CSV table of C-alpha atoms in Angstrom, one decimal:
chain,number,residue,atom,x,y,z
A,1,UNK,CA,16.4,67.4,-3.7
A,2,UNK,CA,18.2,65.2,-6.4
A,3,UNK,CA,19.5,66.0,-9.8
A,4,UNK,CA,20.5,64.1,-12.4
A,5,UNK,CA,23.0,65.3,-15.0
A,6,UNK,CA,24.0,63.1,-18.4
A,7,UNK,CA,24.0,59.8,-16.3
A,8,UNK,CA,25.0,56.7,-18.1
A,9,UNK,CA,24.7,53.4,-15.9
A,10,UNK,CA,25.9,49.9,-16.6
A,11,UNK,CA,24.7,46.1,-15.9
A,12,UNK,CA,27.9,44.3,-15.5
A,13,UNK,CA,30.2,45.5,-18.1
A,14,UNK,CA,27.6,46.6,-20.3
A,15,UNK,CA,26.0,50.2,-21.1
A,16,UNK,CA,22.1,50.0,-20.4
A,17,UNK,CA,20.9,53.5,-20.3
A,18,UNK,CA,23.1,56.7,-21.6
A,19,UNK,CA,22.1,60.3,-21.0
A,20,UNK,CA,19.4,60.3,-18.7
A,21,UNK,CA,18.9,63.7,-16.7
A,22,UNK,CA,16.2,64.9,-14.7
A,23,UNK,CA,15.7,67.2,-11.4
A,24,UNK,CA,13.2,66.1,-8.4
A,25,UNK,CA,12.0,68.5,-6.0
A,26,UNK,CA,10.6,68.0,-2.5
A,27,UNK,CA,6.8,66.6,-2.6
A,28,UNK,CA,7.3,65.5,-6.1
A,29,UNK,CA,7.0,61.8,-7.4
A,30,UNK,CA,9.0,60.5,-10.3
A,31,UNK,CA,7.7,57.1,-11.9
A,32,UNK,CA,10.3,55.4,-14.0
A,33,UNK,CA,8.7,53.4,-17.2
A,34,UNK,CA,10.0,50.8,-20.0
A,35,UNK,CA,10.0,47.3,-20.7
A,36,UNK,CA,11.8,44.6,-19.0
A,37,UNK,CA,15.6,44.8,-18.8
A,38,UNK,CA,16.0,48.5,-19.9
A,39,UNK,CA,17.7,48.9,-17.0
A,40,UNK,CA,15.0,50.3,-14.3
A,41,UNK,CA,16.7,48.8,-11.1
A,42,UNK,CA,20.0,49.5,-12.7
A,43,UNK,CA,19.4,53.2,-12.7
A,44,UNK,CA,17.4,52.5,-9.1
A,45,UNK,CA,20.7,50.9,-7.5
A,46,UNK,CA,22.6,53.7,-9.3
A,47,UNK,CA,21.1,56.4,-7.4
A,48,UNK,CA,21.4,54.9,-4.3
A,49,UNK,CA,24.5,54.5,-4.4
A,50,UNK,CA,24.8,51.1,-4.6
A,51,UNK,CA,26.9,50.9,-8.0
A,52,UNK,CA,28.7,53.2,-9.3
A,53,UNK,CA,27.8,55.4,-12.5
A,54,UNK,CA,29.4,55.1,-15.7
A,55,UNK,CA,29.4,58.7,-16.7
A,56,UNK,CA,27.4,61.8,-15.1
A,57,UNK,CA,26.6,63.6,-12.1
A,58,UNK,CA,23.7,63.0,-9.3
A,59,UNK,CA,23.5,65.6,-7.4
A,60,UNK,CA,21.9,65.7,-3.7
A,61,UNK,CA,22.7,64.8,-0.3
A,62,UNK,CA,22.9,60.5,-0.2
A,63,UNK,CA,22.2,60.2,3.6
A,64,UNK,CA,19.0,61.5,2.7
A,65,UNK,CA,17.7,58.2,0.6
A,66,UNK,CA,16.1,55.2,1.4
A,67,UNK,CA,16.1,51.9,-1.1
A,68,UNK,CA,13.6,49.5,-1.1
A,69,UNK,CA,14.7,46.5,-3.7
A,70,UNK,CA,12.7,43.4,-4.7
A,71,UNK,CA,14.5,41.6,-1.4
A,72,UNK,CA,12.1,42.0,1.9
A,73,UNK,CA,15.5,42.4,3.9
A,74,UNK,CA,13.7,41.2,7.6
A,75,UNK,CA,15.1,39.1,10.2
A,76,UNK,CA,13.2,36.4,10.3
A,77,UNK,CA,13.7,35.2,14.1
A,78,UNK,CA,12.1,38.7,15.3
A,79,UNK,CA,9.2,40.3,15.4
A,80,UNK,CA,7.3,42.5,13.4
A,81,UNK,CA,8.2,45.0,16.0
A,82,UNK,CA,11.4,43.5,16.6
A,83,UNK,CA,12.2,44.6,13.2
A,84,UNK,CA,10.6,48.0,13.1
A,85,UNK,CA,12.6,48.7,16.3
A,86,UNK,CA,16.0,47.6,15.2
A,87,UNK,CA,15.6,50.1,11.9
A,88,UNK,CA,14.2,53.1,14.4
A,89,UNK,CA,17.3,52.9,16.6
A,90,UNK,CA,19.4,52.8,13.7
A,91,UNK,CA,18.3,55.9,12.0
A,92,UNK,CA,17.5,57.6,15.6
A,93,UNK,CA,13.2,57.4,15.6
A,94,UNK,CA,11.4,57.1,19.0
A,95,UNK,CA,8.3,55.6,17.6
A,96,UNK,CA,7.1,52.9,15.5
A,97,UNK,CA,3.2,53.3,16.7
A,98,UNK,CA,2.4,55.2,13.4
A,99,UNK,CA,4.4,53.0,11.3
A,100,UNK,CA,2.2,49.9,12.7
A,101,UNK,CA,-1.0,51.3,12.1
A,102,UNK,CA,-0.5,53.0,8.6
A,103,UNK,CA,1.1,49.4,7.0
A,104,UNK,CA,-1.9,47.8,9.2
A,105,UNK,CA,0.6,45.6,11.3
A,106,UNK,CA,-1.0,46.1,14.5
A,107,UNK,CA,-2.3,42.9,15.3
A,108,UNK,CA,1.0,41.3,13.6
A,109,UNK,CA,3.4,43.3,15.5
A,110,UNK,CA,4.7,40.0,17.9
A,111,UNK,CA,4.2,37.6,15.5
A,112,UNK,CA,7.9,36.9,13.9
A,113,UNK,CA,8.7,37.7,10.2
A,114,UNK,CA,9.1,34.7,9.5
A,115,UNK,CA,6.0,33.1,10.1
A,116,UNK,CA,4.6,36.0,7.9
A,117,UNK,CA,3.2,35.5,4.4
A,118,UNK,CA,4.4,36.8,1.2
A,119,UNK,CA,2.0,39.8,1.4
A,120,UNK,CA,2.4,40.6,5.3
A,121,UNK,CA,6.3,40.5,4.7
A,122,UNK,CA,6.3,42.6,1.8
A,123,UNK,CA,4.2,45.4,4.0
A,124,UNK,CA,6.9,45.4,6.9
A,125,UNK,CA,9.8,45.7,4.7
A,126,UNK,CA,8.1,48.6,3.6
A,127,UNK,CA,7.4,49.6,6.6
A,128,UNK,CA,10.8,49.9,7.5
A,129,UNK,CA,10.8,53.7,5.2
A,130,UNK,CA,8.9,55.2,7.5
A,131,UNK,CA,11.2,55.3,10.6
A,132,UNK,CA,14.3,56.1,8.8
A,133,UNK,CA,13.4,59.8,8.7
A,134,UNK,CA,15.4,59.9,4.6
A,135,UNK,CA,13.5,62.5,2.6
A,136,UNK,CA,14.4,60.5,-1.0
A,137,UNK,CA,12.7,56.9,-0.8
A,138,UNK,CA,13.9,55.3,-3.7
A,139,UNK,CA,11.5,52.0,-4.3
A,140,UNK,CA,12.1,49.0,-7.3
A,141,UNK,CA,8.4,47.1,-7.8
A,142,UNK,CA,7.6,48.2,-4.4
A,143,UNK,CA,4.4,46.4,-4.3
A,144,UNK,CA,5.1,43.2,-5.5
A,145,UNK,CA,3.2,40.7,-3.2
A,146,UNK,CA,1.1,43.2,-2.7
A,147,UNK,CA,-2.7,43.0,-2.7
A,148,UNK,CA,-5.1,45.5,-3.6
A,149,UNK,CA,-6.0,46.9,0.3
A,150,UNK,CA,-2.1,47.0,1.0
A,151,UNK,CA,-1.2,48.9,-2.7
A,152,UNK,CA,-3.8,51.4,-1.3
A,153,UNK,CA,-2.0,51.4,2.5
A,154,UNK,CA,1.4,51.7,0.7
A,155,UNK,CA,0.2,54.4,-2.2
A,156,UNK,CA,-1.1,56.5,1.3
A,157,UNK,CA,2.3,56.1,3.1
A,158,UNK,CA,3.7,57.7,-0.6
A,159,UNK,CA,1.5,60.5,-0.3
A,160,UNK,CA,1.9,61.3,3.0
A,161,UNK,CA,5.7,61.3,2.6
A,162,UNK,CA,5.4,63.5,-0.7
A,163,UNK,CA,2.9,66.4,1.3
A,164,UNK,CA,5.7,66.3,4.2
A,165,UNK,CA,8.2,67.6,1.9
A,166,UNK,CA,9.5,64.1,1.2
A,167,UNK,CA,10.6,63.0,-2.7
A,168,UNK,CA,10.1,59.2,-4.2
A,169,UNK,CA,11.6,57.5,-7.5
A,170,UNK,CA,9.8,54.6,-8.2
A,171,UNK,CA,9.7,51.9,-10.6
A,172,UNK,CA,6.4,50.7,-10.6
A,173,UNK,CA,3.6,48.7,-13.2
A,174,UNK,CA,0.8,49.9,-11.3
A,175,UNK,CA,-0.8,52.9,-11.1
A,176,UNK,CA,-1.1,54.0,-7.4
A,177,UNK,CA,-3.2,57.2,-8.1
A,178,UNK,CA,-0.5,59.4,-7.4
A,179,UNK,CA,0.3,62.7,-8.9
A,180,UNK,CA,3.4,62.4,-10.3
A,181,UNK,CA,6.0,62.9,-13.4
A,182,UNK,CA,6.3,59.9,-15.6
A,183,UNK,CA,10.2,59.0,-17.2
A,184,UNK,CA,10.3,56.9,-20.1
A,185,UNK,CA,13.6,55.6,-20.4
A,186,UNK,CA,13.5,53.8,-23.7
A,187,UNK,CA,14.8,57.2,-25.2
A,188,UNK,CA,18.3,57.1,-22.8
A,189,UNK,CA,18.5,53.3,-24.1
A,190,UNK,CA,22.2,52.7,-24.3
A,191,UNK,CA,23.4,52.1,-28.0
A,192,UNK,CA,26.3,49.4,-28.3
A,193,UNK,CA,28.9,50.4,-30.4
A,194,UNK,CA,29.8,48.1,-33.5
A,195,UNK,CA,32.2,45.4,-33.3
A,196,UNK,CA,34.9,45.6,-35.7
A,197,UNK,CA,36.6,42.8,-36.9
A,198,UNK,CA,36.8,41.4,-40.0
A,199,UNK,CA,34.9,38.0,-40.2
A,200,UNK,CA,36.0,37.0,-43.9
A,201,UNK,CA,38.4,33.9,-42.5
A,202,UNK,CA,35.2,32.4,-42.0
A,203,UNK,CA,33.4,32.6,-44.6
């Protein structure tokens, strides 16, 4: 579904990750791993086409992937069905019923977003995957806010979008109890190339 050839990505003006390459089929799950700031959400924004690469190929059809950031992205003034709806006529569903239920948003669905908490906002901007009918969900921390009941709700809506031929990059500290393929990027670590100059005037 996606392939990634000798990718080298960028934060800013500056090199982060150089070299990375690896192929995703449909129903698998890749889960990106390495400390803070080796450039997890750069390579995330990368792929979906949000900034461009600095070297490399990715290979795959782009209207097929959905990015879910660390912003909730809701409109605040509508509803939780409000929301759902607006998504599902943009990408063409006819029905956000299954979408309420598996994020448990039933009884929320007229309260508006933004009378939501942190947790309850954080499970409708996730919510918002399931009716755009993409086959690549790309997702960065997606269960920040998160509680335990809702990791478990959104580590369900994973694997049900993996066994129906679906694909998903994630960055992710937790460990959703997904079968998966783990990616260590601290290998594809960008190395800077010395300065030269010649520092002897001050000395």
């Amino acid at each position: 579904m996606i392939e990634v050839r000798d990718l080298g990505v960028s934060r800013g003006a500056v090199p982060v990750l150089e070299a990375v390459g690896f192929c995703l089929a449909a129903g698998e799950a890749l889960v990106l791993r390495g400390p803070n700031g080796i450039g997890k959400t750069t390579l995330l924004r990368t792929l979906a086409g949000l900034q461009p690469p600095l070297r490399g190929e990715i290979i795959g059809d782009r209207e097929q992937i959905a990015y879910a950031a660390h912003a909730d992205g809701l409109k605040l003034t509508l509803s939780v069905e409000e929301n759902l709806w607006f998504w599902a006529r943009v990408f063409g569903s006819e029905d956000i019923a299954p979408v309420l239920s598996a994020f448990n948003l039933v009884g929320l669905r007229t309260r508006p977003a933004g009378s939501l908490s942190a947790g309850q906002k954080r499970r409708l901007s996730l919510a918002r995957l399931m009716v755009t009918g993409r086959r690549i969900w790309i997702l960065d921390e997606p269960t920040v806010s998160l509680d335990t009941a809702s990791v478990q709700l959104f580590a369900s809506a994973v694997v049900a979008h993996l066994s129906a031929g679906g694909a998903a990059i994630m960055a992710t500290h937790i460990d959703l109890g997904i079968d998966g393929r783990l990616l260590d990027l601290a290998p594809f670590k960008a190395r800077l190339p010395a300065l030269d100059f010649d520092d002897g005037g001050f000395l």
